[in-house]
Short mmCIF file of C-alpha atoms and ligand atoms in Angstrom, two decimals:
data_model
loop_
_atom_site.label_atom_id
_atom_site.label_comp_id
_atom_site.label_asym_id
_atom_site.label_seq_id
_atom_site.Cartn_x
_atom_site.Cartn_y
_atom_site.Cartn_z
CA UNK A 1 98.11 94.55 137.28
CA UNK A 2 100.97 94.49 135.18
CA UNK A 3 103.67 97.44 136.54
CA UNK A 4 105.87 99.74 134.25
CA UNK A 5 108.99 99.35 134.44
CA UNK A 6 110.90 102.09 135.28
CA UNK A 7 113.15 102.63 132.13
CA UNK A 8 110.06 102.82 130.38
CA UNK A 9 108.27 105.63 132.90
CA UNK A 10 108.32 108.81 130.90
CA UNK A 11 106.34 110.84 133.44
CA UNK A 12 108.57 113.11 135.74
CA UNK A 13 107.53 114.89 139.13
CA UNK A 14 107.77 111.19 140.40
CA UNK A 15 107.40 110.99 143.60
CA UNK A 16 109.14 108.63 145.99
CA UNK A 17 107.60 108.12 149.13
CA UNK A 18 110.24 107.89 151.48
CA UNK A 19 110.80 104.86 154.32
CA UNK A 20 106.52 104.40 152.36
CA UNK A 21 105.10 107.61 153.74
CA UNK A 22 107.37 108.03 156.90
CA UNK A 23 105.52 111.26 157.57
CA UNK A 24 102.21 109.81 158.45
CA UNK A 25 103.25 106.20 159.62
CA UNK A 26 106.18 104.65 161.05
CA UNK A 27 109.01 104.52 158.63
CA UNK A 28 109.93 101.16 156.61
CA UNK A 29 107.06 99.72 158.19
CA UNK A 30 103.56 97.95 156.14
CA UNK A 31 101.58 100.81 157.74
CA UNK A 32 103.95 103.13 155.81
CA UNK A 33 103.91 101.18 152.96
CA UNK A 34 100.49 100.94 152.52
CA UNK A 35 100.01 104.94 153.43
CA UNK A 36 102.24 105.36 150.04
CA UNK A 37 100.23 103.89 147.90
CA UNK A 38 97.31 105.03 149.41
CA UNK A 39 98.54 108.61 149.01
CA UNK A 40 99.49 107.21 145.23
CA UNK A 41 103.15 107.15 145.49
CA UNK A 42 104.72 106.30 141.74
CA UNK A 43 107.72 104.61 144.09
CA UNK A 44 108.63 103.11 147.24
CA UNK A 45 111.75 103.75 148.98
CA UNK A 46 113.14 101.67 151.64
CA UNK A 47 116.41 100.85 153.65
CA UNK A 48 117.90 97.26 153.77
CA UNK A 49 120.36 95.39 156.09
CA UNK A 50 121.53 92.42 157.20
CA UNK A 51 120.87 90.12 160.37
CA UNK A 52 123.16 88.25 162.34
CA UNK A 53 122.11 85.11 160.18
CA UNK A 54 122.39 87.23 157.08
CA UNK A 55 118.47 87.42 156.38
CA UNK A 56 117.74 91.34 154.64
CA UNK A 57 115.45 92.92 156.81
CA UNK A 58 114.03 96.27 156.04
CA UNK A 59 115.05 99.20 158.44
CA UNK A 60 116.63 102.68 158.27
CA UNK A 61 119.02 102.87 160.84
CA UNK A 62 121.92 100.57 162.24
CA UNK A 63 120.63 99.96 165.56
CA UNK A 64 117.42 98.77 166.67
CA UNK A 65 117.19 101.33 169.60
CA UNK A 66 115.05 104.45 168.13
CA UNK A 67 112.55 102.39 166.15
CA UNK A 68 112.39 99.14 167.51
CA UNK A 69 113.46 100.28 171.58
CA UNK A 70 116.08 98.07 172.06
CA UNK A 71 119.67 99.03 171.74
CA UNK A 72 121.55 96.54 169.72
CA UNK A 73 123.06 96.85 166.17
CA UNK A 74 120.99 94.79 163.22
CA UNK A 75 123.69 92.90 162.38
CA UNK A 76 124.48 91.57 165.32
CA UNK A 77 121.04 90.40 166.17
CA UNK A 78 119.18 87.55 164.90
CA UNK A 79 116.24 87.71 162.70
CA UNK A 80 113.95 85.68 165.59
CA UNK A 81 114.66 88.51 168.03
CA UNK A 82 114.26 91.34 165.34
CA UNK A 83 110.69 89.60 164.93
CA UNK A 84 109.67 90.19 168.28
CA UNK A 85 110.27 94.04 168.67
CA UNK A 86 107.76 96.14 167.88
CA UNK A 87 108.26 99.06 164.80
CA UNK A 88 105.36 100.91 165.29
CA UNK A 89 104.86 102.33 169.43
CA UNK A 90 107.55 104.67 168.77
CA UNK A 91 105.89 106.54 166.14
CA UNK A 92 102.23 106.74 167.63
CA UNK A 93 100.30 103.63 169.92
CA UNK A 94 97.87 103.25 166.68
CA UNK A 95 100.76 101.39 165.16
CA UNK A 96 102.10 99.75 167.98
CA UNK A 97 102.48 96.12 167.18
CA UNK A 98 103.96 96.91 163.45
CA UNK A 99 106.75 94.22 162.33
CA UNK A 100 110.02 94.73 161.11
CA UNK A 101 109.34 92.90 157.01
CA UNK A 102 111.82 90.66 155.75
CA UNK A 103 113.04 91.62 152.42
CA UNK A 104 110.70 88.73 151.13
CA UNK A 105 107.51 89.71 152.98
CA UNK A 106 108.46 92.80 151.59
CA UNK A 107 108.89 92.24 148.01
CA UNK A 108 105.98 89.57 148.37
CA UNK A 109 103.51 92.76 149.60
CA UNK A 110 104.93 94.71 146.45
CA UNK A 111 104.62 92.32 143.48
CA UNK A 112 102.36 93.93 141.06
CA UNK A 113 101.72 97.29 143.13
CA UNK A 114 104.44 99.82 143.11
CA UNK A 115 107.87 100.44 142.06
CA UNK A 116 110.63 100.05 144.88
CA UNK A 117 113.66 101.89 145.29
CA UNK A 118 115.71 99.45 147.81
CA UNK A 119 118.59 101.49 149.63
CA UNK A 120 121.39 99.32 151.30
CA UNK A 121 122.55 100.52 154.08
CA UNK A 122 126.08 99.40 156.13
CA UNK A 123 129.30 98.31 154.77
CA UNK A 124 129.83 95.03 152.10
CA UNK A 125 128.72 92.23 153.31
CA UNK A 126 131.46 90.00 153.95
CA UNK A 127 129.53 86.94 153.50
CA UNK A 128 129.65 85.86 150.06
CA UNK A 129 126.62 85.29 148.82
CA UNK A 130 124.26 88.18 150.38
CA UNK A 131 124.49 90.64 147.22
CA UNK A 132 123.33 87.32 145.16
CA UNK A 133 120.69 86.42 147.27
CA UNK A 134 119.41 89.62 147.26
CA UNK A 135 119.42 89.80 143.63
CA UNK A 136 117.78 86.13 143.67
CA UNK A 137 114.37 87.23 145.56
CA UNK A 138 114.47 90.34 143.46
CA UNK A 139 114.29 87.96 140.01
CA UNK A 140 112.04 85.57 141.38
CA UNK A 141 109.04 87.83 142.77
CA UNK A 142 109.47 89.38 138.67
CA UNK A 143 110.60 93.02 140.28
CA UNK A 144 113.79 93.41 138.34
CA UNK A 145 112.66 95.51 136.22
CA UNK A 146 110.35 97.47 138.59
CA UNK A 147 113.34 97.69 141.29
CA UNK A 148 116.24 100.76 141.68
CA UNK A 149 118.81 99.41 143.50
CA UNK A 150 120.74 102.75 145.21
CA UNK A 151 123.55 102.62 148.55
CA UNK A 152 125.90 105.67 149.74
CA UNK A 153 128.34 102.60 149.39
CA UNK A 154 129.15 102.62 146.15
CA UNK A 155 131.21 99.20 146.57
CA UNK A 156 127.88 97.87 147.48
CA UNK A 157 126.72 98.75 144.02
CA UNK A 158 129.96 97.78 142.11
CA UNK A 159 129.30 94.34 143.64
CA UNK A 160 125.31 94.32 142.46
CA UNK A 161 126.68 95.72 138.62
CA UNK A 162 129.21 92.73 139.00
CA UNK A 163 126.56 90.05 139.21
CA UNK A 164 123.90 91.95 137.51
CA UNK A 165 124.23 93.75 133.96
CA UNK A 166 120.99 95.59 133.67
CA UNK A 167 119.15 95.72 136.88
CA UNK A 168 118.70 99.53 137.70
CA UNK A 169 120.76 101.34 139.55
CA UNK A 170 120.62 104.71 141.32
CA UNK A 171 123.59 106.45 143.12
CA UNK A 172 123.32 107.62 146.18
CA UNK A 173 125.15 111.29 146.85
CA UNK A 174 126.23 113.24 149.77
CA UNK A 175 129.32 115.38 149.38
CA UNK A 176 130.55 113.52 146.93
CA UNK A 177 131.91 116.59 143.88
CA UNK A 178 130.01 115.97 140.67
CA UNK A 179 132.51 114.30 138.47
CA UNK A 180 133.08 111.88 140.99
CA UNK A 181 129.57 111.04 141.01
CA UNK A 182 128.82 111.61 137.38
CA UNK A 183 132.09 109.27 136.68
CA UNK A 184 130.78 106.37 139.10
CA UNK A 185 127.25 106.60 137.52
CA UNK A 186 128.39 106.35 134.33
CA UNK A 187 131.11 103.31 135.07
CA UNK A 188 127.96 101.85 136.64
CA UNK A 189 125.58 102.08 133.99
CA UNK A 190 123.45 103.62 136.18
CA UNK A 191 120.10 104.38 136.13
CA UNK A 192 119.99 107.59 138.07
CA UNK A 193 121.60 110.22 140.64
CA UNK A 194 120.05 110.58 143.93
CA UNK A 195 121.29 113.45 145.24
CA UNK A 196 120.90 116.11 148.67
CA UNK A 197 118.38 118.51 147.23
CA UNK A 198 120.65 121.69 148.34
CA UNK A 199 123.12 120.08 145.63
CA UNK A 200 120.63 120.85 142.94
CA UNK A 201 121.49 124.07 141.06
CA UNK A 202 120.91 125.40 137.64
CA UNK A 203 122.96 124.45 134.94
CA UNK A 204 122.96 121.11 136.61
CA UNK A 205 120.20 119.21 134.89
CA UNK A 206 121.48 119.26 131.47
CA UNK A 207 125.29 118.25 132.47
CA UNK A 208 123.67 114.65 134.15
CA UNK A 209 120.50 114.43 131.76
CA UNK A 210 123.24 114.53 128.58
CA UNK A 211 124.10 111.15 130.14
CA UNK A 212 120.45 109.73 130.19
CA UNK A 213 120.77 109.87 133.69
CA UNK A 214 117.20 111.03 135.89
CA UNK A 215 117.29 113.15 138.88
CA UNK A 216 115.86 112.05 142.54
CA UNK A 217 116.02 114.33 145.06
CA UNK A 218 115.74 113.83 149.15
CA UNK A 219 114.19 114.97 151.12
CA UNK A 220 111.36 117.09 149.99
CA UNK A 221 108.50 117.81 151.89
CA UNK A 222 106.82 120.81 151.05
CA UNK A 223 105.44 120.97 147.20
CA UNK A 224 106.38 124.49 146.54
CA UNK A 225 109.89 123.20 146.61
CA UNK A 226 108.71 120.33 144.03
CA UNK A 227 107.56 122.80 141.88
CA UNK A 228 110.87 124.98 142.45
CA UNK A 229 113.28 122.09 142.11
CA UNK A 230 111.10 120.38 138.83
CA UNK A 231 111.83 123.75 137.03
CA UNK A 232 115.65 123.24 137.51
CA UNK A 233 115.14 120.19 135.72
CA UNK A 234 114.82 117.32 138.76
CA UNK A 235 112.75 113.53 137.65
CA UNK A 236 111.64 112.60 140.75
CA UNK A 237 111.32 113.43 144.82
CA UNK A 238 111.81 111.28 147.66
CA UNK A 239 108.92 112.61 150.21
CA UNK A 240 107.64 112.08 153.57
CA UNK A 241 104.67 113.26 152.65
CA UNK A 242 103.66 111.45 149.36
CA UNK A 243 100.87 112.82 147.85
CA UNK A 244 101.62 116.46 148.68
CA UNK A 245 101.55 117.72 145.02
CA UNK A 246 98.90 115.44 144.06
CA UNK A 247 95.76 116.28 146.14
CA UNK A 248 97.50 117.82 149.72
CA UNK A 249 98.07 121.18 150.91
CA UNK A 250 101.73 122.24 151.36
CA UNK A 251 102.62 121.98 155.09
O1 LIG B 1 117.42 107.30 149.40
C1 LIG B 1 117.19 108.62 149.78
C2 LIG B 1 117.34 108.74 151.27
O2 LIG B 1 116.57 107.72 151.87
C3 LIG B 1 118.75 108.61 151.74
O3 LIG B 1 118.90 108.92 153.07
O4 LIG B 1 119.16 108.39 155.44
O5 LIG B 1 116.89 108.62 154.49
O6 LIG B 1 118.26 106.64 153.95
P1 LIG B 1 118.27 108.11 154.29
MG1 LIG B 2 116.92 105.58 152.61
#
C-alpha cells in the first residue's frame, strides 16, 4: 500500500486519532495505535521525547509516573529502564504488559499504514544532533512525506525547518493571539495550525485558509461538535474517539 501524502489529501473532516485512539486503549501505546486504524483513523497523533541516552521514545507526559507507575522524568531515565515499565495496567489489566515504542518501532509499525502527526514535547534538545536524527529515521522508513511534524515549542520547529525545507509542519497553539501564530506559520512554511478548539470562531477560517494553511482542532470527542466546528470551516480533528463520525454514536 502506497500512502497519500498529506499535501496531496484533499478530503477534509480528517480525523486524527489522538495518543492512536486514547479513548478506548492506553494512550501512545500499539494497542492504541492499532484501535486507530481499526476505527479508520486518516492520521495518527503521537507525543515524542527524549531518554537519558537521547533515544525518542513515544509518550505524552514528562514523567513516567501516571502511565508507566513510576515517578521519574523521561529524560532523566534510560531507555533500558523505560523498557521495563509497563504502559498499559493503568488504563485497564487487558492491556497490562503494553511497551513504551521507540520512535523506530514506531515508525517501523507505521510504514505504509497511516499518516502520523509526531508532537514533540519538552524543551530543545541540547544535544546536537537529536532534531537530525529524528529527521534521519523519518527519511529512511519513506514517511516524510506522510509525517506532520507539530510542538507547542516553536524553537523545536524552527530547528526541524532549519535542517529540513519541506517536511510538513503543523503549529501547535494555546494562547498564543492569532498574528503571532499566523506570523510563525507562515515564517515556517508551515503546513497547518493546530489549534484549542474554543479558539475556533467564525470569520476565522478564511483569514488562515487565505494562507493555504489547514485547520486541526483538539480535542474533539463528540461528532456533533465535528459537524459544528467543520461548518466554521475546520480540516481536520484530533479525537479520542476515532471513528465517531464515521460509523459510532456520539457519546
Ligand atoms: O497535538 C494535539 C494535542 O495532542 C496537543 O495536546 O497535551 O494532548 O499533547 P496534548
Ligand atoms: Mg499530543
Amino acid at each position: 500500500m502506497t500512502l497519500i501524502p498529506f499535501k496531496r489529501l484533499a478530503q477534509s473532516n480528517l480525523i486524527i486519532g489522538h495518543r492512536g485512539a486514547s479513548g478506548y486503549a492506553p494512550e501512545n501505546t500499539l494497542a492504541s495505535f492499532n484501535e486507530a486504524v481499526k476505527r479508520q483513523a486518516d492520521m495518527i497523533e503521537l507525543d515524542i521525547q527524549l531518554t537519558a541516552d537521547h533515544h525518542w521514545v513515544v509518550i505524552h507526559d514528562l514523567n513516567l509516573k501516571r502511565t508507566c507507575g513510576v515517578s521519574k522524568k523521561v529524560r532523566i531515565t534510560p531507555l533500558s529502564l523505560i523498557k521495563t515499565l509497563d504502559a498499559g495496567s493503568w488504563f485497564s489489566a487487558v492491556f497490562s504488559g503494553e511497551r513504551v515504542l521507540t520512535l523506530e518501532e514506531l515508525l517501523a509499525w507505521a510504514k505504509n499504514k497511516i499518516n502520523l502527526n509526531i508532537e514533540i514535547k519538552g524543551k530543545l534538545p541540547k544535544r546536537i544532533g537529536s532534531i537530525p536524527t529524528l529527521l534521519a529515521k523519518i527519511s529512511k522508513n519513506q514517511m516524510t512525506k506522510n509525517v506532520i511534524l507539530s510542538s507547542f515549542n516553536w524553537k523545536v520547529l524552527r530547528e526541524i525547518r532549519h535542517f529540513h525545507r519541506t517536511i510538513p509542519i503543523g503549529i501547535l497553539v494555546n494562547r498564543e493571539p492569532h498574528f503571532l501564530y499566523l506570523r510563525e506559520a507562515l515564517d515556517l512554511k508551515a503546513f497547518s495550525i493546530h489549534l484549542p478548539k474554543h479558539r475556533m470562531k467564525k470569520g476565522l477560517s478564511s483569514k488562515i485558509h487565505d494562507h493555504k494553511l489547514k485547520i486541526f482542532l483538539y480535542t474533539v470527542n463528540r461528532a456533533d461538535e465535528i459537524k459544528a466546528y467543520s461548518a466554521l470551516g475546520a480540516d481536520g480533528f484530533f479525537s479520542d474517539y476515532p471513528g465517531l463520525i464515521r460509523y459510532e454514536r456520539p457519546i
